[in-house]
Backbone as numpy.savetxt, mean C-alpha at the origin, in Angstrom:
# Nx Ny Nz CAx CAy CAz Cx Cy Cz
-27.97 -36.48 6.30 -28.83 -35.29 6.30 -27.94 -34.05 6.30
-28.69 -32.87 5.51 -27.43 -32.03 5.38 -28.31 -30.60 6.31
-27.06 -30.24 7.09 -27.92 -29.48 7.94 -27.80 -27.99 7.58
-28.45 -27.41 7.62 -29.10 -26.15 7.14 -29.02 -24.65 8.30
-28.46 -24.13 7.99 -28.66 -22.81 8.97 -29.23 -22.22 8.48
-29.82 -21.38 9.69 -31.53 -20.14 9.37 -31.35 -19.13 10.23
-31.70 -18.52 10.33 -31.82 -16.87 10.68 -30.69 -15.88 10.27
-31.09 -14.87 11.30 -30.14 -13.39 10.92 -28.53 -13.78 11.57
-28.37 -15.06 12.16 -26.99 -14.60 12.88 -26.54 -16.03 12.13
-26.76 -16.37 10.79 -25.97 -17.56 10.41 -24.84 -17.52 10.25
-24.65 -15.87 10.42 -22.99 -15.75 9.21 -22.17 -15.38 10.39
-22.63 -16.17 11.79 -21.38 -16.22 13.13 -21.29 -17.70 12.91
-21.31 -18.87 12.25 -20.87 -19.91 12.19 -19.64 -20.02 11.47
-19.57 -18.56 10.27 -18.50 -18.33 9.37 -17.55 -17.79 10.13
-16.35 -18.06 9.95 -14.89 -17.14 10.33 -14.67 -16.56 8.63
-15.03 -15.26 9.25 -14.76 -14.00 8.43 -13.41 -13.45 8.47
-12.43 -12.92 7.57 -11.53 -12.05 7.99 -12.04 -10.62 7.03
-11.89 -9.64 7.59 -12.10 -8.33 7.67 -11.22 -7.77 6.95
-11.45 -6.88 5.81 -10.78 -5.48 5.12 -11.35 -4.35 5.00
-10.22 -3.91 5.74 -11.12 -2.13 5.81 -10.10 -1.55 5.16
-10.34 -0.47 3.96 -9.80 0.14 3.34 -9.88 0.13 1.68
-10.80 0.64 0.94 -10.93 -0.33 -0.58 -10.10 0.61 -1.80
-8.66 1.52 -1.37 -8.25 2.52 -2.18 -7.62 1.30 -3.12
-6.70 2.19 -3.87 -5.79 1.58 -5.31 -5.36 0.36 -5.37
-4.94 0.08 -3.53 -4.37 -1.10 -3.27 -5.40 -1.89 -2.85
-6.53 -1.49 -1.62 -6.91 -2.33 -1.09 -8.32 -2.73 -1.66
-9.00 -2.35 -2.47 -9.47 -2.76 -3.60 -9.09 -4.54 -4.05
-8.11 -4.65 -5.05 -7.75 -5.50 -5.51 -7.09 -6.32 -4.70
-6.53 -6.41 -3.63 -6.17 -7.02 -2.81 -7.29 -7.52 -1.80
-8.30 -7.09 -1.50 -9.67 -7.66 -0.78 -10.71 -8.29 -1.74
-10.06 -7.91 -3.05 -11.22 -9.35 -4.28 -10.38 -10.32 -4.46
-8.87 -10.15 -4.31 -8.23 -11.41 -4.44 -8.71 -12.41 -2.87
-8.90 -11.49 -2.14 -9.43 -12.58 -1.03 -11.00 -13.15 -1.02
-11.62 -12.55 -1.57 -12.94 -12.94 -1.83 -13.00 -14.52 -3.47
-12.39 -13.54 -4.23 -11.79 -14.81 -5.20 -11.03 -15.89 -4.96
-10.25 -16.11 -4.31 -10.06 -17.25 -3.52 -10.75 -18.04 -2.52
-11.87 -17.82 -2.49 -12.69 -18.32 -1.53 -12.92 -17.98 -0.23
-12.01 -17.01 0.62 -12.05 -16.81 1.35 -13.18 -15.67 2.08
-14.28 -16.42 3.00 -14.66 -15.16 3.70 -14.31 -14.13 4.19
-15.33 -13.21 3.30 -14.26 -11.55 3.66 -15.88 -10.32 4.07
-15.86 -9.67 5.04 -16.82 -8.55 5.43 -15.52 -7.47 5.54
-16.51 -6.22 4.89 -15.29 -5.33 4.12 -16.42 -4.03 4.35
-15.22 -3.02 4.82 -15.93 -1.28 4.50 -15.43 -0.50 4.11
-16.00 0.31 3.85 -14.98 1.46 3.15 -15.59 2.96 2.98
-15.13 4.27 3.62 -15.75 4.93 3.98 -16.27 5.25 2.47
-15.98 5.63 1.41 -16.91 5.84 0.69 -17.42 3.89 0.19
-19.17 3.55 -0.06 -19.61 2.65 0.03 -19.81 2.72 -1.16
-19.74 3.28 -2.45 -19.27 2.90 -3.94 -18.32 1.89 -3.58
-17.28 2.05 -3.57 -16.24 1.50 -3.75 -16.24 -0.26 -3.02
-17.69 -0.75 -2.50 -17.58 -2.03 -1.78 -18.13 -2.77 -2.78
-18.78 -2.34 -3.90 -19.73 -2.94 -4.84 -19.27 -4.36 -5.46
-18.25 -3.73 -6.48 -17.28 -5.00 -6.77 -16.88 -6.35 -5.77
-16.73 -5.31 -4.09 -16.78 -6.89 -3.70 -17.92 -7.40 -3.07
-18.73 -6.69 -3.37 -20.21 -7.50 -2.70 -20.81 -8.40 -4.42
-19.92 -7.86 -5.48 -20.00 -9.07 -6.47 -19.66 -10.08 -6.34
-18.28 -9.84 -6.12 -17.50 -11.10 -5.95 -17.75 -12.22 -4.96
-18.86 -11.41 -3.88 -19.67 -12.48 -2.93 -19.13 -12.67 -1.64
-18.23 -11.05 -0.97 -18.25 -10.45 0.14 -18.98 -9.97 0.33
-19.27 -9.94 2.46 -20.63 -9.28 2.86 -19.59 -7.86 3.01
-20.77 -6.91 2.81 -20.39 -5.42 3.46 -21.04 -4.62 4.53
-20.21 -4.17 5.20 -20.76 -4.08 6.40 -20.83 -2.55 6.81
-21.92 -2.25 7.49 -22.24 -0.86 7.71 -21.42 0.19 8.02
-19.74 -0.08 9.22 -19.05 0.57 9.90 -18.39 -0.70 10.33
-16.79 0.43 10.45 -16.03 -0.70 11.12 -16.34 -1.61 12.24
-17.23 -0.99 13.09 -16.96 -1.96 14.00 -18.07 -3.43 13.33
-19.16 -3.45 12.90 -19.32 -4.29 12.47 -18.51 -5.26 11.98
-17.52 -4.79 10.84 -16.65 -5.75 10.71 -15.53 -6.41 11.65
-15.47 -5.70 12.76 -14.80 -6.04 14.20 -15.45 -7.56 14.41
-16.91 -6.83 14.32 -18.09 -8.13 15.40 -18.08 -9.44 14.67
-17.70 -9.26 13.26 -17.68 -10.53 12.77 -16.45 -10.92 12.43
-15.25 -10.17 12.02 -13.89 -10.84 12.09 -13.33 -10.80 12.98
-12.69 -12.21 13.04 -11.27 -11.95 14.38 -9.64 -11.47 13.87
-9.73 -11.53 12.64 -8.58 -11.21 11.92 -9.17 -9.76 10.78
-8.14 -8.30 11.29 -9.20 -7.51 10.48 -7.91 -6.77 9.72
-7.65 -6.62 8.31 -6.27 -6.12 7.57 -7.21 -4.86 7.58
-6.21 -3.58 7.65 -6.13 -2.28 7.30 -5.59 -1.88 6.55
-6.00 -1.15 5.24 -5.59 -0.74 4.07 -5.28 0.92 3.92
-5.11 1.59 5.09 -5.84 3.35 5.24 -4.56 4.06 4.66
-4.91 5.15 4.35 -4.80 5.82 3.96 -3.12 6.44 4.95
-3.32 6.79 6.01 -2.64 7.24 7.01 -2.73 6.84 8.42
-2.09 7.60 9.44 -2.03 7.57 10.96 -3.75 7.87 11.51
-3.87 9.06 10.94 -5.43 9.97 11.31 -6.42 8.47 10.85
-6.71 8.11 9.86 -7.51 7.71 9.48 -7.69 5.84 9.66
-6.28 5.74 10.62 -6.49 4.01 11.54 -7.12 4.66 12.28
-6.84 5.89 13.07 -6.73 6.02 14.38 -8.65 6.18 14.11
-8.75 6.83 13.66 -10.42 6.92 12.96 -11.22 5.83 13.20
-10.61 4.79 12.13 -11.27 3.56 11.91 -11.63 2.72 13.24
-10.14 2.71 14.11 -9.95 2.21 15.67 -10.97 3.11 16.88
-10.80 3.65 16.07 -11.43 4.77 17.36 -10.65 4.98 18.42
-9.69 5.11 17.93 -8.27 4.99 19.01 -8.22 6.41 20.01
-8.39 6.36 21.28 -8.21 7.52 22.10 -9.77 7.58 22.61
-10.35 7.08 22.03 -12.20 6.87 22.54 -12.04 5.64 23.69
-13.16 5.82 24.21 -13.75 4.42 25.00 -13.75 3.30 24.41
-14.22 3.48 22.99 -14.69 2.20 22.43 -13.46 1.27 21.39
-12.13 1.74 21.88 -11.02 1.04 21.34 -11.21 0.03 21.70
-10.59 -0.42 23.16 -10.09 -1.61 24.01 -11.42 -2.18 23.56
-12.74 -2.39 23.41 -14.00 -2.78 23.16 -13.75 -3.76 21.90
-13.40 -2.66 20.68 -12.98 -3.02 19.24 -12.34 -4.02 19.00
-10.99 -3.56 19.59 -10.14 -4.58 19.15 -9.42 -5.62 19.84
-10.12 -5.93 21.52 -9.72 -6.63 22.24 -10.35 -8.44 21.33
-9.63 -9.20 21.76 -9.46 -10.46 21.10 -9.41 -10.70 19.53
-9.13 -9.72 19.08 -9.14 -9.81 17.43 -7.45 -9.60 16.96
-7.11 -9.52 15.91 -6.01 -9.40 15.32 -6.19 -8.31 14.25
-5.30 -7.63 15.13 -4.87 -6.03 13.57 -3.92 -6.21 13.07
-4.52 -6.00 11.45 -3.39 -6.35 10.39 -2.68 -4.96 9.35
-2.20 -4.17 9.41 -1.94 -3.53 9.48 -0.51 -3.10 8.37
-1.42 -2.78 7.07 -0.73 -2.81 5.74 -0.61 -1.71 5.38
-0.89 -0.30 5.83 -0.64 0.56 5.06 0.98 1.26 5.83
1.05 2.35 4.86 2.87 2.91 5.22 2.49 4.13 6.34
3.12 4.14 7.39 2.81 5.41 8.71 4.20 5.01 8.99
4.30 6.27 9.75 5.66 6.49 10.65 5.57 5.01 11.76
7.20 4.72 11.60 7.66 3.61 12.26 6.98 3.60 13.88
7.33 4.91 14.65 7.11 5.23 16.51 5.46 5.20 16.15
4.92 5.57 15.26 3.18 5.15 15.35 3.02 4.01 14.74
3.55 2.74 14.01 3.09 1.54 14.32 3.71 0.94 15.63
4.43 1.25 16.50 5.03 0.64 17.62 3.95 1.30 18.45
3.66 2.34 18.95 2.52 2.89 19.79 1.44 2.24 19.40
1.10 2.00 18.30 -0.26 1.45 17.95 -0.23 0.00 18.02
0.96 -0.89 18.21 1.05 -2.17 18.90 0.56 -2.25 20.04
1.76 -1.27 21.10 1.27 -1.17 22.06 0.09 -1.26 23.06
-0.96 -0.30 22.18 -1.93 0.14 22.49 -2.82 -0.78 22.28
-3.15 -1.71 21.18 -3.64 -3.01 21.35 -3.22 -4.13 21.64
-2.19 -4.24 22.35 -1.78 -5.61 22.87 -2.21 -4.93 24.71
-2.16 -3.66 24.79 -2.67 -3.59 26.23 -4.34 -3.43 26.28
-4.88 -3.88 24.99 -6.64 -3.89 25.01 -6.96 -5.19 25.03
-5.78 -5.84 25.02 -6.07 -7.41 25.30 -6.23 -8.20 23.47
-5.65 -7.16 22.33 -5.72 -7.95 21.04 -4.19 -7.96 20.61
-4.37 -8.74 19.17 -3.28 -8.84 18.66 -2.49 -8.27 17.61
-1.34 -7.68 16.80 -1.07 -6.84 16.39 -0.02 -7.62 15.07
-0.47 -7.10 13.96 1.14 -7.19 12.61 0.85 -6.62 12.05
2.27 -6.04 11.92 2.62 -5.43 10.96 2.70 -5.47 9.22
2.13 -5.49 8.28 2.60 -5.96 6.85 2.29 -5.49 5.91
2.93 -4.02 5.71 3.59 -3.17 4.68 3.54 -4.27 3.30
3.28 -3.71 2.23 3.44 -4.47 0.81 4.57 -3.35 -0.03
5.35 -4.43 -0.63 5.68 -3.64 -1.94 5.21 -4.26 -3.16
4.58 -3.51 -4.01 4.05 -3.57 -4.98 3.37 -2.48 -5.34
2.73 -2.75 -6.57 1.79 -1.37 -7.07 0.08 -1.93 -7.63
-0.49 -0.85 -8.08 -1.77 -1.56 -8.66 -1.85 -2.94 -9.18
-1.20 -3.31 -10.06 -1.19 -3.76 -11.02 -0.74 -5.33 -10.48
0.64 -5.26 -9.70 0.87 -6.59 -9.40 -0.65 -6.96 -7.51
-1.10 -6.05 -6.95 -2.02 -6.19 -6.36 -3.18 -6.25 -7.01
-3.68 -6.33 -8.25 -4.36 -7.12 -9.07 -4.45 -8.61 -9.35
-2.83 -8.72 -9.73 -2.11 -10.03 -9.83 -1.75 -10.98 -9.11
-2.18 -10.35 -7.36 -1.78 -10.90 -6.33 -0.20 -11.55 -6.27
0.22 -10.56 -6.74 1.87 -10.72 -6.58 2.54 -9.65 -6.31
1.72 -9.19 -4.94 2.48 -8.53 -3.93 4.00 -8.82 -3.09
4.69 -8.22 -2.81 5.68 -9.08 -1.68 5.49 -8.15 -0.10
4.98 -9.01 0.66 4.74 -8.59 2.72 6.07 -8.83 3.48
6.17 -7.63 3.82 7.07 -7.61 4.97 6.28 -8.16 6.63
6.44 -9.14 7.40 5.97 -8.86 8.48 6.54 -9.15 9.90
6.25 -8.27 10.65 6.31 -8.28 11.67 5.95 -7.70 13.05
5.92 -8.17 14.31 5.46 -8.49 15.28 5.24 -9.58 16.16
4.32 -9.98 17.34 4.55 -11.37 17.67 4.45 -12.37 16.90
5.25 -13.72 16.67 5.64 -14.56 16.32 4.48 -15.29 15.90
3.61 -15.74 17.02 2.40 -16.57 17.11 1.15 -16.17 16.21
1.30 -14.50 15.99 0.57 -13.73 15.22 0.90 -13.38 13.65
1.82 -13.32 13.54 2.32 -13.50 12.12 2.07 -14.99 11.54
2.80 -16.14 12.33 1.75 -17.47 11.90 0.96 -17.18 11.16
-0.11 -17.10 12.22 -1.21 -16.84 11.97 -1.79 -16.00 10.36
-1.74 -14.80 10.38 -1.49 -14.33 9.39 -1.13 -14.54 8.24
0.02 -15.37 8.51 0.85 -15.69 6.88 -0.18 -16.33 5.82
-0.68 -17.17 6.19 -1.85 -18.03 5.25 -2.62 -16.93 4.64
-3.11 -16.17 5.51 -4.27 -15.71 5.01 -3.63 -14.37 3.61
-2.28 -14.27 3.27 -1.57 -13.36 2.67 -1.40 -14.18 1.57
-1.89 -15.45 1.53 -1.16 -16.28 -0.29 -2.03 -15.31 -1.20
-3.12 -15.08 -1.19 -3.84 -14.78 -2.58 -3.85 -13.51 -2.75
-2.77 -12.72 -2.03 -2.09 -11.64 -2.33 -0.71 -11.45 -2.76
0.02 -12.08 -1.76 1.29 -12.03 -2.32 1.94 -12.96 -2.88
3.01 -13.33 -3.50 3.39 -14.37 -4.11 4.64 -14.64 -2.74
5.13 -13.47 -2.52 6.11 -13.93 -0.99 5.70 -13.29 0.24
6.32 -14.05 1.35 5.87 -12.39 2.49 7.22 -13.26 3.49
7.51 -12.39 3.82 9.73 -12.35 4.59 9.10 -11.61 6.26
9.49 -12.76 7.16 9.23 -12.26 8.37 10.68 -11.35 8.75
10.33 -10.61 9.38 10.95 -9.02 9.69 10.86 -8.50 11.24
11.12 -9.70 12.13 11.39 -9.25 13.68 10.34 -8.73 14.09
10.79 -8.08 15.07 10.05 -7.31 16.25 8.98 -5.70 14.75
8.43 -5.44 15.18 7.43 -4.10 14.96 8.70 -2.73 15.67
8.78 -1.99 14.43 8.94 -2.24 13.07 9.59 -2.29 11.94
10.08 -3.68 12.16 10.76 -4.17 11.30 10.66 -3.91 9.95
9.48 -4.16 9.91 8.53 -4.14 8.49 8.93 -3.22 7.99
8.06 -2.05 8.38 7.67 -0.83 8.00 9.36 -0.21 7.48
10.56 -0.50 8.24 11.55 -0.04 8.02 12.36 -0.90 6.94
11.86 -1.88 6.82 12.32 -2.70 5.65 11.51 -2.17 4.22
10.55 -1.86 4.13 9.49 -1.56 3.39 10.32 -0.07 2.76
10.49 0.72 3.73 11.17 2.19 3.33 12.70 1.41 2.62
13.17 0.60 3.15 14.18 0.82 2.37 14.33 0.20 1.08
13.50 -0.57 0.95 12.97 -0.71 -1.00 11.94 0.38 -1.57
11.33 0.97 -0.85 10.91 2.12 -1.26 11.87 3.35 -1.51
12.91 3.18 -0.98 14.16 4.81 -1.47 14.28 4.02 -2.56
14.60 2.50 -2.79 15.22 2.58 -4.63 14.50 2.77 -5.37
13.33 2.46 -5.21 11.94 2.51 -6.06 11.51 4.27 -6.38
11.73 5.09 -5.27 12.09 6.25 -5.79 12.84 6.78 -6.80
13.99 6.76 -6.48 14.83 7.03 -7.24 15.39 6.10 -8.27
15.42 4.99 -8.36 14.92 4.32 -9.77 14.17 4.98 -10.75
12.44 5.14 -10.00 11.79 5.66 -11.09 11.90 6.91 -11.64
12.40 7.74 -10.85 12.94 9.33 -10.94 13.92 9.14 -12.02
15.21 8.58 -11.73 16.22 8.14 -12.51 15.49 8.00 -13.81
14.78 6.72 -14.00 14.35 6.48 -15.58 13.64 7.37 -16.03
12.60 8.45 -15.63 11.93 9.45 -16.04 12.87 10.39 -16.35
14.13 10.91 -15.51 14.76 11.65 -15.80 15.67 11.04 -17.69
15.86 10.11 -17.41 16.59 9.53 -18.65 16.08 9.52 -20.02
14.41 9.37 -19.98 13.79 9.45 -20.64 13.63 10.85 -21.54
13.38 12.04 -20.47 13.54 13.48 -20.58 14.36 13.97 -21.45
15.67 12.92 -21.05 16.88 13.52 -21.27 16.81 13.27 -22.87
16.72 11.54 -22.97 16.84 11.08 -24.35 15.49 12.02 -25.70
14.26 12.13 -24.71 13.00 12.96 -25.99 13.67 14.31 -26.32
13.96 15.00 -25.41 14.65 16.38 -25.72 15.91 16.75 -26.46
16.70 15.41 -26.39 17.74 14.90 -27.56 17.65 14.84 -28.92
15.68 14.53 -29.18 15.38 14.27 -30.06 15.69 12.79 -30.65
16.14 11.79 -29.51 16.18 9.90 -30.32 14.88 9.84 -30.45
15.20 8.99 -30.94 13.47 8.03 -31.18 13.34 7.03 -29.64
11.95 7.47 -28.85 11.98 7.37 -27.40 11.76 5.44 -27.60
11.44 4.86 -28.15 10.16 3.46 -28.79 12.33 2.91 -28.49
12.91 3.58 -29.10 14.20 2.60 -30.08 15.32 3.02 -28.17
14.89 4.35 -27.13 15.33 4.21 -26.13 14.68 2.64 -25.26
13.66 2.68 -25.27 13.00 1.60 -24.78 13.28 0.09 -25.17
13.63 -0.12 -26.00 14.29 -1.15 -26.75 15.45 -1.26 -26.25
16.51 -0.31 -26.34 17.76 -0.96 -25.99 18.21 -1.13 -24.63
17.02 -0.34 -23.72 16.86 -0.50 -22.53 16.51 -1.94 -22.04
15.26 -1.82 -22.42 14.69 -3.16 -22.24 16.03 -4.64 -22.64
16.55 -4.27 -24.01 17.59 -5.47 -23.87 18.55 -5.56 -23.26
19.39 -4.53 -22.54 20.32 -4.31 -21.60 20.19 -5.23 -19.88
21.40 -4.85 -19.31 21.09 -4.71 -18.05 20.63 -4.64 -17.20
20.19 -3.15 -17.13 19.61 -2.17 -16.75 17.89 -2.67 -16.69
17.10 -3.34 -17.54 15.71 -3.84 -17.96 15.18 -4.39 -16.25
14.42 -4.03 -15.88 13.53 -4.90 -14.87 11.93 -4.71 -14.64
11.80 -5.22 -13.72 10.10 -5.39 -13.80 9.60 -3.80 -13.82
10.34 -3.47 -12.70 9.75 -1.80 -12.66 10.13 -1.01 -14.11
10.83 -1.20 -14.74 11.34 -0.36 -16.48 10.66 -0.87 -17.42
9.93 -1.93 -17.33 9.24 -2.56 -18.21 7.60 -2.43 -17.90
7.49 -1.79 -16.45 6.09 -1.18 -16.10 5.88 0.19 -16.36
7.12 0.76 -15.93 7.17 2.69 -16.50 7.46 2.98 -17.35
8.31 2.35 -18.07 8.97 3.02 -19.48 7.45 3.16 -20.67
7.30 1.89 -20.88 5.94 2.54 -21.76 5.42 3.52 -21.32
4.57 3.27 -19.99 3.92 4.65 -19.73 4.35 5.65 -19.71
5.92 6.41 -19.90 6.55 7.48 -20.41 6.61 7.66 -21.79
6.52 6.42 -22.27 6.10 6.64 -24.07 4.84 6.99 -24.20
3.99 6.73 -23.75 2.46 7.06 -24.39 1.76 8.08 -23.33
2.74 8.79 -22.43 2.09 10.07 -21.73 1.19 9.25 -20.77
1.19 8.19 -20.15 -0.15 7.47 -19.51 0.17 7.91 -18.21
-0.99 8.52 -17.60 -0.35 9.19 -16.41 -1.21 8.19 -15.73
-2.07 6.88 -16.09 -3.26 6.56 -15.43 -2.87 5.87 -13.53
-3.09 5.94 -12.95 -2.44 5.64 -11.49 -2.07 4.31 -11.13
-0.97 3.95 -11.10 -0.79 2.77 -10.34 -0.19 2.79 -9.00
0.74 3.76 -8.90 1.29 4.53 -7.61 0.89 5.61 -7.64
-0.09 6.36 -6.78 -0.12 7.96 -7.00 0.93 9.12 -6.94
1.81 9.61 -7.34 2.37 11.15 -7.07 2.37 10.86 -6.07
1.36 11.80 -5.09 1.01 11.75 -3.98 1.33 11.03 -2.94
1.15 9.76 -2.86 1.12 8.70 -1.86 2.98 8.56 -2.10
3.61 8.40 -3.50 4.82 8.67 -3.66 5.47 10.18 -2.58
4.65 10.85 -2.54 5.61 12.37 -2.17 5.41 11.83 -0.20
3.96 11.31 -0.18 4.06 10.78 1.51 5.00 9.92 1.70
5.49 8.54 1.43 6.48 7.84 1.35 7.81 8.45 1.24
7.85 9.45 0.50 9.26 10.14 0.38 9.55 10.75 1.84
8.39 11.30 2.16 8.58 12.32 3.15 8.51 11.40 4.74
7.99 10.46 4.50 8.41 8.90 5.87 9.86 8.85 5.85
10.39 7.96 4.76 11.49 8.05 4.30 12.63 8.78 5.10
12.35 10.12 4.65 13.45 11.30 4.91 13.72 11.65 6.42
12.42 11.57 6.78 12.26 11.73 8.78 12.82 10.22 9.29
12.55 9.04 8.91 13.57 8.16 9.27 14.98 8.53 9.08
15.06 8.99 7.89 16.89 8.69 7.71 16.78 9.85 8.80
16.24 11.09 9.14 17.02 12.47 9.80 17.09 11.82 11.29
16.00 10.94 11.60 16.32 10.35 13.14 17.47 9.81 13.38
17.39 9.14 12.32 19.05 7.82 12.59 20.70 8.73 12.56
20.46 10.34 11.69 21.21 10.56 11.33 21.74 10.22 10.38
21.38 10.08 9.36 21.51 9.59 8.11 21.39 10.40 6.56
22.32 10.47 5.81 22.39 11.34 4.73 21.37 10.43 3.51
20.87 11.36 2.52 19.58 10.77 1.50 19.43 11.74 0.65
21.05 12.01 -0.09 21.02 12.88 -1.13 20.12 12.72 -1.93
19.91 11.53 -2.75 19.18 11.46 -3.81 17.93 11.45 -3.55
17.64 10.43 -2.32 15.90 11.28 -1.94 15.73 12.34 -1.67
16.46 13.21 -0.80 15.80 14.60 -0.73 15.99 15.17 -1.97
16.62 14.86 -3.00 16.40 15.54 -4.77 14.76 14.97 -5.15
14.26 13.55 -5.27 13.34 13.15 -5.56 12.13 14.03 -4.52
12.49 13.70 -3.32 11.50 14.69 -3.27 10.79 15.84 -3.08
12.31 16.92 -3.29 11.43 17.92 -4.07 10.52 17.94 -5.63
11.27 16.84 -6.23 10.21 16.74 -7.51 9.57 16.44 -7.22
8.92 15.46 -6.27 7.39 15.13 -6.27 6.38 16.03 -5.53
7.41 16.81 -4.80 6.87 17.95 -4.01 6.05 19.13 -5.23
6.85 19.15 -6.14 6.78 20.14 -7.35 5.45 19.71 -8.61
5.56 18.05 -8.32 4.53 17.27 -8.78 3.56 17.55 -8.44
3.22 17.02 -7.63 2.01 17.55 -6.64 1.48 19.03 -6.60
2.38 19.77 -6.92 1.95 21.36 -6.21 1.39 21.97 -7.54
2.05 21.20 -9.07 1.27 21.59 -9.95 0.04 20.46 -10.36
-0.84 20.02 -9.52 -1.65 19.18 -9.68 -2.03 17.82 -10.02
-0.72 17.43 -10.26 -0.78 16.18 -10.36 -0.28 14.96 -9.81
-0.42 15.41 -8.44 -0.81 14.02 -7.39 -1.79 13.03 -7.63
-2.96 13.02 -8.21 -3.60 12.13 -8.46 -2.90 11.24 -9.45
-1.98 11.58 -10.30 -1.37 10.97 -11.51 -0.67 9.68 -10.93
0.08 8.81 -11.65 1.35 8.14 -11.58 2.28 8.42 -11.50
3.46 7.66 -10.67 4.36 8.44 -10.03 5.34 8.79 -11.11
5.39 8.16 -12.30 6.10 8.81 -14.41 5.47 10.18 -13.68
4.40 11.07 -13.20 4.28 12.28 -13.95 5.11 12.93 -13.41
6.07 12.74 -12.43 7.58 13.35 -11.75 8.23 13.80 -13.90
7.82 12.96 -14.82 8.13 14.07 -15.73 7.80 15.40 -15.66
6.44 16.02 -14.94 5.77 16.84 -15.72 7.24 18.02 -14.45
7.35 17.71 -14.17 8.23 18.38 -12.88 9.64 18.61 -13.72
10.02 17.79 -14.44 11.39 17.83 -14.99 10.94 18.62 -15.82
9.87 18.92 -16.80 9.46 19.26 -18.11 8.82 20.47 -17.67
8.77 21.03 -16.65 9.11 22.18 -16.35 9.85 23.06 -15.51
10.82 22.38 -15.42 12.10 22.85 -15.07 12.95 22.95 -16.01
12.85 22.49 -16.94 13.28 22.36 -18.51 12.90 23.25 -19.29
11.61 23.99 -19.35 10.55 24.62 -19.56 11.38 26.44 -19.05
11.63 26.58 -17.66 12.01 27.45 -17.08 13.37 27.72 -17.59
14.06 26.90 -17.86 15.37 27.52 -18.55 15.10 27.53 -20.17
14.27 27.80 -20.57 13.86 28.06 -22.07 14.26 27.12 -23.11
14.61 25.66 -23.03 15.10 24.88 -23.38 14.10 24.36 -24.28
């Protein structure tokens, strides 16, 4: 006999895990968990953006804490510091409430001393805490071939790791909190200035007047060719500013970045060059863009010396 559940509270027989956050990244990374089969209750302050996964045959849920009440494992995708602390209700009454016996998962990029305080602060509400920063961009978080940094307690990362296959293709445990987050920045400075670098090269070679198609080519067969040159370089050929990393979220990362290295005491010539361009990016409007439009920054600075 096959037994049948009925009423409004069937879906507490399910172990749900929870995504809150549905931007560039966490979007495609919370349908890869729904597409894999996995139960997923998901919010997102604007509620457009849950549609797709209430296709894919995730429940959506009114407010975070709902998704508290039904996951014990809940990943955060936010935006920033302000807007966990939001989601948590962190500094309210109703934290220790939230997130006592659950597990915070905790993927987006914030200053290192605020994911360690924000450990803190829920391991003394009686829950559990990891860390796991992604590198990747739209496109391979489409592909679920992200790579996770994680870390925090031991027993909790376990835990965790499984539930990260149908996102990432790897995930590298990274000590104590935060490990991660500081491992994460430091493939994020090359990834800066990498892509700065090839935009700048690009600049260099159109304004030369080569043929940009025949730069891309001999690039691509060289050395020099990798996943990231073979994701930006076109899009510097065909002007595609369409977002896979924002400007923006690029110029926040820069600016994490730079306040780490100034704590440690640490010099970051070439990032603090990058990011004043993205600073310059941004200020002429195109933060929403891809992080290629750090051309539009060279191309008018290029522009300014009458070139």
């Amino acid at each position: 006999m096959t037994a049948v559940i009925v009423g409004s509270d069937a879906w507490r027989c399910i172990v749900y895990v929870g995504f809150v956050g549905l931007g560039v990244m966490g979007r495609p990374m919370a349908l890869n968990l729904a597409h894999a089969g996995t139960p997923v209750v998901v919010w997102n302050r604007t509620p457009a953006r849950c549609e797709p996964l209430r296709a894919a045959g995730a429940e959506v849920a009114a407010s975070p804490a709902e998704v508290f009440d039904r996951a014990g494992t809940v990943f955060l995708m936010l935006a920033d510091e302000t807007a966990v602390d939001a989601v948590l209700g962190r500094g309210t009454p109703d934290f220790a409430a939230l997130v006592a016996g659950h597990t915070v998962v905790h993927m987006g990029t914030t200053a290192p001393d605020y994911s360690g305080s924000l450990e803190d602060d829920i391991r003394a509400a009686g829950g559990r805490y990891v860390e796991a920063p992604v590198s990747g961009s739209r496109v391979p978080a489409e592909q679920g071939q992200l790579v996770a940094m994680l870390a925090g307690d031991e027993d909790a990362v376990a835990a965790v790791r499984p539930l990260l296959a149908p996102l990432c293709r790897q995930a590298f445990d990274c000590g104590p909190v935060p490990g991660a987050l500081l491992l994460k920045f430091s493939v994020n400075l090359f990834l800066i200035t990498l892509v700065t670098g090839l935009t700048e090269a690009f600049h260099f070679a159109d304004r030369h007047g080569l043929d940009r198609r025949l730069f891309l080519d001999v690039l691509d067969a060289g050395p020099l060719a990798s996943a990231v040159s073979r994701m930006k370089a076109p899009k510097l050929l065909a002007r595609d500013f369409a977002v896979q990393a924002a400007a923006s979220d690029v110029l926040k990362n820069n600016r994490l970045i730079a306040e780490a290295a100034r704590k440690a005491g640490l010099a970051s010539p070439l990032l603090d060059v990058c990011h004043t361009l993205f600073d310059e990016t941004v200020a002429r409007g195109h933060g929403g863009e891809d992080m290629v439009a750090v051309l539009r920054a060279l191309e008018a600075r290029t522009a300014e010396k009458g070139v």
